[in-house]
Amino acid sequence: SDAATDASTKAGTAYTNAVNYTLSRILDATNNTSITYAASANSVKAAFDRAGTAYTNAVASTRFLLIALHQACPKYAAITSGWA
């Protein structure tokens, strides 16, 4: 019937519009701070990996600085001996 065809067409159009709107709200970027867009799985993984690298670098830098402090300040050797 014409009513069923019309309803089916409208439902299909509504579905297409919803999918297109949703897809336009997903971003594949790690530098976006918007609260109106969702992150894609790829951008979440990239951000997670970048955070892991940052943590590793921070630990390495901190260890390097603590070793330098231990070597440069012998009077603090008792305090810093466990750090090196």
mmCIF file of N, CA and C in Angstrom, residues 7-49:
data_model
loop_
_atom_site.group_PDB
_atom_site.id
_atom_site.type_symbol
_atom_site.label_atom_id
_atom_site.label_comp_id
_atom_site.label_asym_id
_atom_site.label_seq_id
_atom_site.Cartn_x
_atom_site.Cartn_y
_atom_site.Cartn_z
ATOM 1 N N ALA A 7 5.706 5.077 4.746
ATOM 2 C CA ALA A 7 6.272 4.889 6.083
ATOM 3 C C ALA A 7 7.666 4.272 5.993
ATOM 4 N N SER A 8 7.821 3.311 5.092
ATOM 5 C CA SER A 8 9.116 2.664 4.919
ATOM 6 C C SER A 8 10.153 3.659 4.396
ATOM 7 N N THR A 9 9.759 4.489 3.455
ATOM 8 C CA THR A 9 10.658 5.503 2.904
ATOM 9 C C THR A 9 11.072 6.500 3.977
ATOM 10 N N LYS A 10 10.098 6.944 4.771
ATOM 11 C CA LYS A 10 10.408 7.904 5.844
ATOM 12 C C LYS A 10 11.306 7.279 6.903
ATOM 13 N N ALA A 11 11.066 6.017 7.213
ATOM 14 C CA ALA A 11 11.903 5.334 8.195
ATOM 15 C C ALA A 11 13.331 5.209 7.672
ATOM 16 N N GLY A 12 13.459 4.868 6.384
ATOM 17 C CA GLY A 12 14.788 4.764 5.785
ATOM 18 C C GLY A 12 15.512 6.101 5.783
ATOM 19 N N THR A 13 14.793 7.161 5.481
ATOM 20 C CA THR A 13 15.377 8.504 5.492
ATOM 21 C C THR A 13 15.790 8.901 6.899
ATOM 22 N N ALA A 14 14.941 8.602 7.879
ATOM 23 C CA ALA A 14 15.271 8.931 9.276
ATOM 24 C C ALA A 14 16.514 8.181 9.727
ATOM 25 N N TYR A 15 16.604 6.910 9.335
ATOM 26 C CA TYR A 15 17.777 6.105 9.699
ATOM 27 C C TYR A 15 19.041 6.695 9.067
ATOM 28 N N THR A 16 18.990 7.003 7.788
ATOM 29 C CA THR A 16 20.138 7.579 7.078
ATOM 30 C C THR A 16 20.561 8.898 7.712
ATOM 31 N N ASN A 17 19.602 9.730 8.048
ATOM 32 C CA ASN A 17 19.914 11.015 8.691
ATOM 33 C C ASN A 17 20.572 10.802 10.045
ATOM 34 N N ALA A 18 20.058 9.843 10.816
ATOM 35 C CA ALA A 18 20.624 9.573 12.138
ATOM 36 C C ALA A 18 22.060 9.070 12.025
ATOM 37 N N VAL A 19 22.305 8.159 11.087
ATOM 38 C CA VAL A 19 23.658 7.626 10.899
ATOM 39 C C VAL A 19 24.604 8.735 10.446
ATOM 40 N N ASN A 20 24.176 9.522 9.487
ATOM 41 C CA ASN A 20 25.034 10.616 9.003
ATOM 42 C C ASN A 20 25.336 11.625 10.101
ATOM 43 N N TYR A 21 24.350 11.953 10.921
ATOM 44 C CA TYR A 21 24.563 12.890 12.020
ATOM 45 C C TYR A 21 25.551 12.302 13.029
ATOM 46 N N THR A 22 25.350 11.037 13.368
ATOM 47 C CA THR A 22 26.222 10.384 14.345
ATOM 48 C C THR A 22 27.649 10.323 13.833
ATOM 49 N N LEU A 23 27.816 9.935 12.588
ATOM 50 C CA LEU A 23 29.168 9.850 12.023
ATOM 51 C C LEU A 23 29.850 11.209 11.978
ATOM 52 N N SER A 24 29.077 12.262 11.824
ATOM 53 C CA SER A 24 29.673 13.600 11.801
ATOM 54 C C SER A 24 30.089 14.056 13.194
ATOM 55 N N ARG A 25 29.684 13.323 14.218
ATOM 56 C CA ARG A 25 30.016 13.672 15.600
ATOM 57 C C ARG A 25 31.172 12.855 16.157
ATOM 58 N N ILE A 26 31.749 11.989 15.341
ATOM 59 C CA ILE A 26 32.876 11.170 15.775
ATOM 60 C C ILE A 26 34.141 11.725 15.127
ATOM 61 N N LEU A 27 35.121 12.037 15.950
ATOM 62 C CA LEU A 27 36.367 12.621 15.450
ATOM 63 C C LEU A 27 37.529 11.664 15.636
ATOM 64 N N ASP A 28 38.409 11.656 14.674
ATOM 65 C CA ASP A 28 39.607 10.832 14.749
ATOM 66 C C ASP A 28 40.799 11.738 15.020
ATOM 67 N N ALA A 29 40.768 12.413 16.168
ATOM 68 C CA ALA A 29 41.831 13.359 16.521
ATOM 69 C C ALA A 29 42.139 13.240 18.004
ATOM 70 N N THR A 30 43.387 13.456 18.352
ATOM 71 C CA THR A 30 43.777 13.402 19.763
ATOM 72 C C THR A 30 43.925 14.787 20.376
ATOM 73 N N ASN A 31 43.724 15.826 19.587
ATOM 74 C CA ASN A 31 43.931 17.178 20.096
ATOM 75 C C ASN A 31 42.645 17.984 20.193
ATOM 76 N N ASN A 32 41.497 17.345 20.092
ATOM 77 C CA ASN A 32 40.233 18.060 20.157
ATOM 78 C C ASN A 32 39.714 18.047 21.590
ATOM 79 N N THR A 33 39.314 19.192 22.086
ATOM 80 C CA THR A 33 38.818 19.296 23.462
ATOM 81 C C THR A 33 37.312 19.513 23.530
ATOM 82 N N SER A 34 36.640 19.383 22.403
ATOM 83 C CA SER A 34 35.197 19.603 22.360
ATOM 84 C C SER A 34 34.455 18.553 23.178
ATOM 85 N N ILE A 35 33.391 18.967 23.841
ATOM 86 C CA ILE A 35 32.556 18.016 24.577
ATOM 87 C C ILE A 35 31.337 17.596 23.762
ATOM 88 N N THR A 36 31.205 18.101 22.553
ATOM 89 C CA THR A 36 30.054 17.748 21.723
ATOM 90 C C THR A 36 30.385 16.680 20.690
ATOM 91 N N TYR A 37 31.639 16.258 20.626
ATOM 92 C CA TYR A 37 32.048 15.217 19.693
ATOM 93 C C TYR A 37 32.571 14.018 20.459
ATOM 94 N N ALA A 38 32.416 12.851 19.873
ATOM 95 C CA ALA A 38 32.926 11.618 20.479
ATOM 96 C C ALA A 38 34.243 11.242 19.812
ATOM 97 N N ALA A 39 35.110 10.612 20.560
ATOM 98 C CA ALA A 39 36.391 10.173 20.017
ATOM 99 C C ALA A 39 36.215 8.829 19.326
ATOM 100 N N SER A 40 36.927 8.656 18.224
ATOM 101 C CA SER A 40 36.915 7.360 17.549
ATOM 102 C C SER A 40 37.811 6.401 18.334
ATOM 103 N N ALA A 41 37.635 5.122 18.086
ATOM 104 C CA ALA A 41 38.480 4.118 18.751
ATOM 105 C C ALA A 41 39.947 4.355 18.427
ATOM 106 N N ASN A 42 40.229 4.736 17.200
ATOM 107 C CA ASN A 42 41.602 4.997 16.785
ATOM 108 C C ASN A 42 42.217 6.151 17.573
ATOM 109 N N SER A 43 41.462 7.226 17.763
ATOM 110 C CA SER A 43 42.019 8.376 18.482
ATOM 111 C C SER A 43 42.188 8.069 19.972
ATOM 112 N N VAL A 44 41.313 7.239 20.533
ATOM 113 C CA VAL A 44 41.466 6.842 21.938
ATOM 114 C C VAL A 44 42.742 6.019 22.107
ATOM 115 N N LYS A 45 42.981 5.068 21.200
ATOM 116 C CA LYS A 45 44.190 4.251 21.274
ATOM 117 C C LYS A 45 45.431 5.124 21.093
ATOM 118 N N ALA A 46 45.382 6.045 20.143
ATOM 119 C CA ALA A 46 46.530 6.930 19.920
ATOM 120 C C ALA A 46 46.825 7.763 21.164
ATOM 121 N N ALA A 47 45.789 8.293 21.806
ATOM 122 C CA ALA A 47 45.982 9.085 23.030
ATOM 123 C C ALA A 47 46.547 8.215 24.147
ATOM 124 N N PHE A 48 46.042 6.999 24.273
ATOM 125 C CA PHE A 48 46.540 6.074 25.293
ATOM 126 C C PHE A 48 48.021 5.776 25.053
ATOM 127 N N ASP A 49 48.378 5.494 23.800
ATOM 128 C CA ASP A 49 49.776 5.203 23.478
ATOM 129 C C ASP A 49 50.677 6.406 23.746
#
